[in-house]
PDB file of C-alpha atoms and ligand atoms in Angstrom:
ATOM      1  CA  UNK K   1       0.000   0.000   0.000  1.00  0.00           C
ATOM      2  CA  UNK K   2       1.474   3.005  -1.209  1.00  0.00           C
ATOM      3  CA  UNK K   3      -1.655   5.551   0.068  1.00  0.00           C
ATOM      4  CA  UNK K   4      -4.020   4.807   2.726  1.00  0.00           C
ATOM      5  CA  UNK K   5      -7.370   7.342   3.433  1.00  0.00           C
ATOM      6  CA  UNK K   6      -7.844   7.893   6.651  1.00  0.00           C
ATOM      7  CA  UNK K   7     -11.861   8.835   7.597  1.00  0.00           C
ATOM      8  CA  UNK K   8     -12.078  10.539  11.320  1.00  0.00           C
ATOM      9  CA  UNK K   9     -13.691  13.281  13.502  1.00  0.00           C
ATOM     10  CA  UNK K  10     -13.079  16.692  12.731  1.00  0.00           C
ATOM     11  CA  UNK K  11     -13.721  16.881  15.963  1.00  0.00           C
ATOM     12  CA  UNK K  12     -11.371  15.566  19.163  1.00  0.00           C
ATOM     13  CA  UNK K  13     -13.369  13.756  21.228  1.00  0.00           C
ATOM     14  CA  UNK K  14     -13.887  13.338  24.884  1.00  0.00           C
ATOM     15  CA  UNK K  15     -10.644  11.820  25.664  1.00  0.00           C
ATOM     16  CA  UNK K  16      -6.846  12.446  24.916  1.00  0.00           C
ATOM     17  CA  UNK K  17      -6.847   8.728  24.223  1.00  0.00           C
ATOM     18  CA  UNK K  18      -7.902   9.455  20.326  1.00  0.00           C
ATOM     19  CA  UNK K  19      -5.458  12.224  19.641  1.00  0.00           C
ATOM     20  CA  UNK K  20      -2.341  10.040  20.934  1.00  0.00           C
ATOM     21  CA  UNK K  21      -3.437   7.173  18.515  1.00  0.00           C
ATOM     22  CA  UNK K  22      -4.180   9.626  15.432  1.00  0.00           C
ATOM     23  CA  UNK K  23      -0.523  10.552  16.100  1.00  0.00           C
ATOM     24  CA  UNK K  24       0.810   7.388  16.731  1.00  0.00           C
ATOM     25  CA  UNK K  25      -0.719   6.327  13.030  1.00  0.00           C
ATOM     26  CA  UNK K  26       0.387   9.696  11.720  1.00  0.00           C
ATOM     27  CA  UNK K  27       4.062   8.813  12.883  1.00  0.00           C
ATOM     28  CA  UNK K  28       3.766   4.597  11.333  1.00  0.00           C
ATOM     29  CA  UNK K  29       2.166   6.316   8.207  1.00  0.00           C
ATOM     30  CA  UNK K  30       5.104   8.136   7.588  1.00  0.00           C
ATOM     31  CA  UNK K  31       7.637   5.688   8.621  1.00  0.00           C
ATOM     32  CA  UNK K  32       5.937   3.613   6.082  1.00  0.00           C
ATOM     33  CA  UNK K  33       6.263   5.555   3.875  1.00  0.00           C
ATOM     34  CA  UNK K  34       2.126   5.113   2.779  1.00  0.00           C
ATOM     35  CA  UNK K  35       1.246   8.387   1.953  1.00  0.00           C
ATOM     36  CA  UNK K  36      -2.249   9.641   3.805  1.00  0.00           C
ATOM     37  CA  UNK K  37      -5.242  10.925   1.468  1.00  0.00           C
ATOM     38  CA  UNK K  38      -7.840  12.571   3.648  1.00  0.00           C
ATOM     39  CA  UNK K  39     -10.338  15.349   3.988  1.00  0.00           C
ATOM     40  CA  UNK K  40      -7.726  18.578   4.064  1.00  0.00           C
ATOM     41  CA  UNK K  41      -9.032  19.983   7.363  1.00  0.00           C
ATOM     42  CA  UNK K  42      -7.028  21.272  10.304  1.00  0.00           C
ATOM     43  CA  UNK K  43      -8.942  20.669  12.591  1.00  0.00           C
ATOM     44  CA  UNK K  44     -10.036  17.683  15.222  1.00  0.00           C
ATOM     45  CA  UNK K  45      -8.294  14.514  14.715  1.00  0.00           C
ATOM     46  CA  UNK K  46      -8.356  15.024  10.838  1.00  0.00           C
ATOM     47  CA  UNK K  47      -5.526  17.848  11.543  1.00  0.00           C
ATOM     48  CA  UNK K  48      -4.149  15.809  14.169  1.00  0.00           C
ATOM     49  CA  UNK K  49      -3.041  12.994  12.147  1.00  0.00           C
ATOM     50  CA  UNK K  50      -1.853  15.166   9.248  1.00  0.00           C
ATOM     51  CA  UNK K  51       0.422  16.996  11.807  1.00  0.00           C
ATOM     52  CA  UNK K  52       1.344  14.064  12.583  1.00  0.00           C
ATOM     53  CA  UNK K  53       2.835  12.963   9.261  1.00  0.00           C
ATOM     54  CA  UNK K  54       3.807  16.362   8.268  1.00  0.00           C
ATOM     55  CA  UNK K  55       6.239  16.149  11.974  1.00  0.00           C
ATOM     56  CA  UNK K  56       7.579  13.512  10.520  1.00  0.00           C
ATOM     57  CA  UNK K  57       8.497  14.316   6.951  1.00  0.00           C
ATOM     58  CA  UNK K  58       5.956  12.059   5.155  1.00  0.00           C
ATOM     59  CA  UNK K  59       3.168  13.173   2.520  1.00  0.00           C
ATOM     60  CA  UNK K  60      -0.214  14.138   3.118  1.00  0.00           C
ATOM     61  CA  UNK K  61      -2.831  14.966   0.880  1.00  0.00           C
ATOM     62  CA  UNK K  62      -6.261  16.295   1.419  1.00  0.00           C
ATOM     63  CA  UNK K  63      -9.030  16.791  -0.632  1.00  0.00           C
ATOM     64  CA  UNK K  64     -11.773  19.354   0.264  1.00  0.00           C
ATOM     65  CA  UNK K  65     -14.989  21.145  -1.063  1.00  0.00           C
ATOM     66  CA  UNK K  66     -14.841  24.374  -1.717  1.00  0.00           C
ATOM     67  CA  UNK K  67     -17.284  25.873   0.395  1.00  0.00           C
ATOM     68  CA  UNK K  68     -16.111  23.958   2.961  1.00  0.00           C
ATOM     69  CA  UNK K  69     -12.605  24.873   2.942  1.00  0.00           C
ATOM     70  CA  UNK K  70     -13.288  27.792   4.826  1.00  0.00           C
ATOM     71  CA  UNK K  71     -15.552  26.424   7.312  1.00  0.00           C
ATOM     72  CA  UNK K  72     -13.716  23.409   8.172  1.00  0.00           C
ATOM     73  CA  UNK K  73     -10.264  25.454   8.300  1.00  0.00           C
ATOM     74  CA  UNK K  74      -8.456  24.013   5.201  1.00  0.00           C
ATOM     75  CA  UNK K  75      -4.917  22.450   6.436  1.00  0.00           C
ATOM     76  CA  UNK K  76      -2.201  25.383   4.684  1.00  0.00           C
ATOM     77  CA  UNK K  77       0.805  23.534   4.893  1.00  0.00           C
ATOM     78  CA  UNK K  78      -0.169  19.806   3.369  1.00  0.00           C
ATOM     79  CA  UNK K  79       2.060  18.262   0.480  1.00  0.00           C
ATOM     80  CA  UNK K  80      -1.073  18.582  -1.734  1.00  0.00           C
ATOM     81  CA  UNK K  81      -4.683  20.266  -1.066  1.00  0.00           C
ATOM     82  CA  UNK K  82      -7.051  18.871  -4.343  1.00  0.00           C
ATOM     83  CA  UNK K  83      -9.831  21.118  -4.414  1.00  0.00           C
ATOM     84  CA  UNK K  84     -12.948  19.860  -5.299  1.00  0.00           C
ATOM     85  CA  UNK K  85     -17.016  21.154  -6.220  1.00  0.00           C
ATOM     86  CA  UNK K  86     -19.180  19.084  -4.360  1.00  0.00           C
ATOM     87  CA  UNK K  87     -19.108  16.425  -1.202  1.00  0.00           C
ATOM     88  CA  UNK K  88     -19.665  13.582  -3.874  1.00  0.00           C
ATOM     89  CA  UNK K  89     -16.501  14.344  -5.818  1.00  0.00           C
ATOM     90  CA  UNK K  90     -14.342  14.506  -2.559  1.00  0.00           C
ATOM     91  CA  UNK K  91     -15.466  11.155  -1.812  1.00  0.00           C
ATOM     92  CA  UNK K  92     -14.969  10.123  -5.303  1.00  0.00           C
ATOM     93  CA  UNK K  93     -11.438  11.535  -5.432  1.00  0.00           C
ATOM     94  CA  UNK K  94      -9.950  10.222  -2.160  1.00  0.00           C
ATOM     95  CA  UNK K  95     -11.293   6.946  -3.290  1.00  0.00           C
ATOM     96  CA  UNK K  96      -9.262   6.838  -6.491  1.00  0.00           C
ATOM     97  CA  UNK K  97      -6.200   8.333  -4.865  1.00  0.00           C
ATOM     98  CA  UNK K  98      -6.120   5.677  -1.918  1.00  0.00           C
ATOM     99  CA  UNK K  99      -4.918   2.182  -2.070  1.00  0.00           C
ATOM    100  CA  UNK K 100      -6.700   1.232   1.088  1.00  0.00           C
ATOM    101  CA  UNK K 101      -9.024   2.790   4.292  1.00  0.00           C
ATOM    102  CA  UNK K 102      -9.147   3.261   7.905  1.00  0.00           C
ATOM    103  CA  UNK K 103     -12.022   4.562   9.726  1.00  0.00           C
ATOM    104  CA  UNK K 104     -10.934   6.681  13.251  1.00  0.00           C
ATOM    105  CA  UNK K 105     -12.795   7.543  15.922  1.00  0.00           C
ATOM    106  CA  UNK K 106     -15.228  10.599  14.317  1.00  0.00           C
ATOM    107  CA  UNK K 107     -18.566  11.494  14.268  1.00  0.00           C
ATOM    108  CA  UNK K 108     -21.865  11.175  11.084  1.00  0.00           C
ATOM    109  CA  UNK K 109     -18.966  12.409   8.189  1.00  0.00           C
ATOM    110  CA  UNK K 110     -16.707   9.833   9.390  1.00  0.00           C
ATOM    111  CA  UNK K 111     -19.337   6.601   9.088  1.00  0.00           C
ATOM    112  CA  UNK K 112     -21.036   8.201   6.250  1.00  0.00           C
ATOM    113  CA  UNK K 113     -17.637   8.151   4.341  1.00  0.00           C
ATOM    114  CA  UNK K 114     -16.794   4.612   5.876  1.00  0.00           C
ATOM    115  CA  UNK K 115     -19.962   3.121   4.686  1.00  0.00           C
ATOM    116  CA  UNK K 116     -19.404   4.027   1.149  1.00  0.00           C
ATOM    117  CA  UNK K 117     -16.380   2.208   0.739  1.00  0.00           C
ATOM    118  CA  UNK K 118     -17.783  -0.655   2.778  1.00  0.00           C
ATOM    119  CA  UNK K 119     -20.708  -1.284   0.383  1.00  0.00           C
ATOM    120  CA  UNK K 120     -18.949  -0.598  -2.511  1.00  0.00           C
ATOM    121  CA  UNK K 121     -16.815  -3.371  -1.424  1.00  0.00           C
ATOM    122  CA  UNK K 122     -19.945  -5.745  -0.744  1.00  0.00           C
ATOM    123  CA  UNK K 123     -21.142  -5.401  -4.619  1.00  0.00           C
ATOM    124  CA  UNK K 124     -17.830  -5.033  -6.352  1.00  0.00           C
ATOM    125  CA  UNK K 125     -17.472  -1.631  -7.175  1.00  0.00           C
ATOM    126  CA  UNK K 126     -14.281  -1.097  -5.284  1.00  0.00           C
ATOM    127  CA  UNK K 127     -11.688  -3.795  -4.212  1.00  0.00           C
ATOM    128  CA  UNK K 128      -9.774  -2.276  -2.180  1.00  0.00           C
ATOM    129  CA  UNK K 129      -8.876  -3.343   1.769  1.00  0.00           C
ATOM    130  CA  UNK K 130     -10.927  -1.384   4.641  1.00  0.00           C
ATOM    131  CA  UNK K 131     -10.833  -1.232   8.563  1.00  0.00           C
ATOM    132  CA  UNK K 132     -12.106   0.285  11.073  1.00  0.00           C
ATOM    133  CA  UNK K 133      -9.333   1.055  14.461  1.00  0.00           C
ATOM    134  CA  UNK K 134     -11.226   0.459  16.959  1.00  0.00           C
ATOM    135  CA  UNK K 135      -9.366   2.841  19.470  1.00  0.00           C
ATOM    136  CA  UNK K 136     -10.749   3.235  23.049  1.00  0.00           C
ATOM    137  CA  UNK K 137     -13.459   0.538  21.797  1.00  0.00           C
ATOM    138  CA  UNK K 138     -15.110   3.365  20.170  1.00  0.00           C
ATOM    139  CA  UNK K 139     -17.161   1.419  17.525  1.00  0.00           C
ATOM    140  CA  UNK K 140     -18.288  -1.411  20.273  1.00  0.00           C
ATOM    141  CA  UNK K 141     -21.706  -0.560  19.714  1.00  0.00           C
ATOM    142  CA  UNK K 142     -21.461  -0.203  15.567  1.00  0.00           C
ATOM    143  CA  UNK K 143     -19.207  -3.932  15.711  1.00  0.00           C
ATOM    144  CA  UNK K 144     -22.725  -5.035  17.516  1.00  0.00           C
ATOM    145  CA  UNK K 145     -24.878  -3.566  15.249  1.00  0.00           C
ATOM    146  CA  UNK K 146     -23.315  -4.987  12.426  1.00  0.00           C
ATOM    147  CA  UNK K 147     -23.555  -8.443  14.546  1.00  0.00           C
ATOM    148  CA  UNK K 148     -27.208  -7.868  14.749  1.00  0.00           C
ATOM    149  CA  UNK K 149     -27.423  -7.364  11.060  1.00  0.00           C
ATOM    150  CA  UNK K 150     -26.025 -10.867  10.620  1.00  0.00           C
ATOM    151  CA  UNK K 151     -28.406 -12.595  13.084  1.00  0.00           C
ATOM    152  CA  UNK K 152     -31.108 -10.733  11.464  1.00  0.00           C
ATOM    153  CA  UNK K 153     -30.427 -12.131   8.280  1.00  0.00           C
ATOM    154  CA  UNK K 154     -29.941  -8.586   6.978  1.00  0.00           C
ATOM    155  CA  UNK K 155     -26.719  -8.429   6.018  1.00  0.00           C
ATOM    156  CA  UNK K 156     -24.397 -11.376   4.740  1.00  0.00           C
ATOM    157  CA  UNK K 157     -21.451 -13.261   7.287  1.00  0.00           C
ATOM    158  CA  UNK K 158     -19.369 -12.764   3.831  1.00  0.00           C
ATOM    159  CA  UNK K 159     -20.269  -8.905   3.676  1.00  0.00           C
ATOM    160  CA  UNK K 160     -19.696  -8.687   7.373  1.00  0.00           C
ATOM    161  CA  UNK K 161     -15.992 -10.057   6.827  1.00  0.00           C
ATOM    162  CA  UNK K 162     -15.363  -7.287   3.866  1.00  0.00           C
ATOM    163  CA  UNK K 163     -13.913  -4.620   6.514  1.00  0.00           C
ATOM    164  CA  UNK K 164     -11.055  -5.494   9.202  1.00  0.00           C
ATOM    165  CA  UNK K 165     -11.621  -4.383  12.804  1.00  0.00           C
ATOM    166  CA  UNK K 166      -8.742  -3.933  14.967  1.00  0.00           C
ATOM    167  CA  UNK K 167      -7.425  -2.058  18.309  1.00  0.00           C
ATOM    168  CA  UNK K 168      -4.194  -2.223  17.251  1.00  0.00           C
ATOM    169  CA  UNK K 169      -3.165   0.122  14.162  1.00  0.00           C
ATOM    170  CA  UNK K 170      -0.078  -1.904  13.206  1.00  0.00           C
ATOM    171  CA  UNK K 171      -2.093  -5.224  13.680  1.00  0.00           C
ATOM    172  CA  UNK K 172      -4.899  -3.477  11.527  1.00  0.00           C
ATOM    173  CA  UNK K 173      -2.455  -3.018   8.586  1.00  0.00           C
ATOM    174  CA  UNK K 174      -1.200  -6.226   8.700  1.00  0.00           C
ATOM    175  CA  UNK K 175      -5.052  -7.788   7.810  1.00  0.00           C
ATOM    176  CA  UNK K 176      -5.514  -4.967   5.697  1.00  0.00           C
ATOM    177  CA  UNK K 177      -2.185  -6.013   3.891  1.00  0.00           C
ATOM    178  CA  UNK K 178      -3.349  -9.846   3.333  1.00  0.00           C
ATOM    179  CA  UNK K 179      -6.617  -8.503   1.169  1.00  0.00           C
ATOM    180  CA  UNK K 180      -8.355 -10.332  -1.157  1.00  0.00           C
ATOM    181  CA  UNK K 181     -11.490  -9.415  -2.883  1.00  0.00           C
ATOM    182  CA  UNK K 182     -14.665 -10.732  -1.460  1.00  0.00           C
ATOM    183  CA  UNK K 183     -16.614 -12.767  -3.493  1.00  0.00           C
ATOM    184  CA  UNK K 184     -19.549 -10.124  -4.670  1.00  0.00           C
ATOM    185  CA  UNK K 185     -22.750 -10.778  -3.514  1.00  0.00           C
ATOM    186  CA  UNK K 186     -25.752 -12.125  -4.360  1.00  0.00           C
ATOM    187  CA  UNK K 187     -29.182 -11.745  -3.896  1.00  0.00           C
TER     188      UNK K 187
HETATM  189  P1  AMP M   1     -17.330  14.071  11.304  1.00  0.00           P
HETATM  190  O1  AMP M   1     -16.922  12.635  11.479  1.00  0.00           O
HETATM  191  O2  AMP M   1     -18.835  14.222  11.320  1.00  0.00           O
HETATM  192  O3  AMP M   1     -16.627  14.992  12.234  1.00  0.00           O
HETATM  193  O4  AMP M   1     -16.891  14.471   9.837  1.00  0.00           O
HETATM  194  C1  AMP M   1     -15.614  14.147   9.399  1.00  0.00           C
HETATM  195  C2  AMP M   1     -15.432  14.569   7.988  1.00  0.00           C
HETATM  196  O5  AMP M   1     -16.433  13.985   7.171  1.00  0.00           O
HETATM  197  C3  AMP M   1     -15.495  16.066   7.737  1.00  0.00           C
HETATM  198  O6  AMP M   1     -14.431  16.420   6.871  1.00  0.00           O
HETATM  199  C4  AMP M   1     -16.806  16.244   7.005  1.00  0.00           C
HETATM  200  O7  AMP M   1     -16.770  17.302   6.089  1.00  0.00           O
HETATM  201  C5  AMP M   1     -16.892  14.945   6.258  1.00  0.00           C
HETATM  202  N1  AMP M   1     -18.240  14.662   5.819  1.00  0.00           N
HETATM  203  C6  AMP M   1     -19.387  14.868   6.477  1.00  0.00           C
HETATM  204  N2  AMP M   1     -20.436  14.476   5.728  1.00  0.00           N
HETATM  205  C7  AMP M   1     -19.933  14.036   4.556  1.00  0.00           C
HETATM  206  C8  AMP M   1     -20.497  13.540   3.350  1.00  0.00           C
HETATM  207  N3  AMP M   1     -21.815  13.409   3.191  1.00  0.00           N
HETATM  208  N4  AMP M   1     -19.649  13.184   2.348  1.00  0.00           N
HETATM  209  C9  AMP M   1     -18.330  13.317   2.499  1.00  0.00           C
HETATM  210  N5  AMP M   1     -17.743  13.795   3.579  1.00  0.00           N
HETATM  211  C10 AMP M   1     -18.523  14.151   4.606  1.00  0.00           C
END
């Protein structure tokens, strides 16, 4: 994996816990050399993890709406910042750019985002590897809900195997890294 999109809060959160893993990630990113595609703000752990990388000499770019580059405080100093119309073409864009994606700790932006790439994974539209890190067992309740699905008959154990879920960021990448396509489903 040569680019990974990362999906979090612009916000912080409630505890410090999600800011020391956003840099923690930020600093294996750029070790790693993977460069990080995500939303261009400064702000929350979005500009947290870009800091991060930027500390550290690795690449960052961000994509962002126009009318929102104001509003969400557009990141000045990132290797790249692709300016884009509309919410569906930043989406669109960080998609192509990335060879992979990590959902963080974030708020309705950050599952709304997640979700995309999840279901385009379930009917074949994208093949490429997506986790969620689970830090500070944020995303208990979601991992349960998605649980639920499967009992419910609602969604398939296959699709419910299509994203990886880890605690661990380097453990995450690891799964991420042994990615094969899932079998598209069926109906
Ligand atoms: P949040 O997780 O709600 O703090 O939002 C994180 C990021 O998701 C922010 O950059 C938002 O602009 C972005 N976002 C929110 N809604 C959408 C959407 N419908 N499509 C794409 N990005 C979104």
């Amino acid at each position: 994996m040569k680019s990974i999109a990362v999906y979090c809060g612009s916000s912080l959160g409630a505890s410090e816990i999600y800011k020391e893993q956003a840099i923690l990630l930020g600093k294996f990113l750029a070790q790693e050399k993977i460069t990080l595609i995500y939303g261009g703000a400064s702000v929350g752990i979005m500009g947290t993890i870009a800091d991060a990388i930027l500390k550290e000499g690795g690449s960052v770019i961000g994509v962002i709406p126009t009318f929102l580059e104001q509003r969400e405080i557009a990141h000045k100093d990132l290797t790249e910042l692709i300016c884009v119309d509309t919410m569906h073409e930043r989406k669109a864009k960080m998609m192509e750019l990335a060879d992979g994606f990590i959902a963080l700790p974030g708020g309705p932006g950050t599952l709304e985002e997640f979700f995309e790439v999840f279901t385009w994974n379930q009917i074949g539209l994208l093949q490429k590897p997506c986790g969620i890190l689970n830090i500070n067992g944020y995303y208990n309740k979601l991992i349960e809900l998605f649980d639920h699905m499967v009992a419910e008959k609602f969604l398939q154990e296959r699709s419910r195997n299509v994203f990886y879920v880890d605690d661990n960021y380097e453990s995450l990448f690891s799964k991420m890294r042994t990615y094969e396509p899932p079998a598209i489903k069926t109906y």
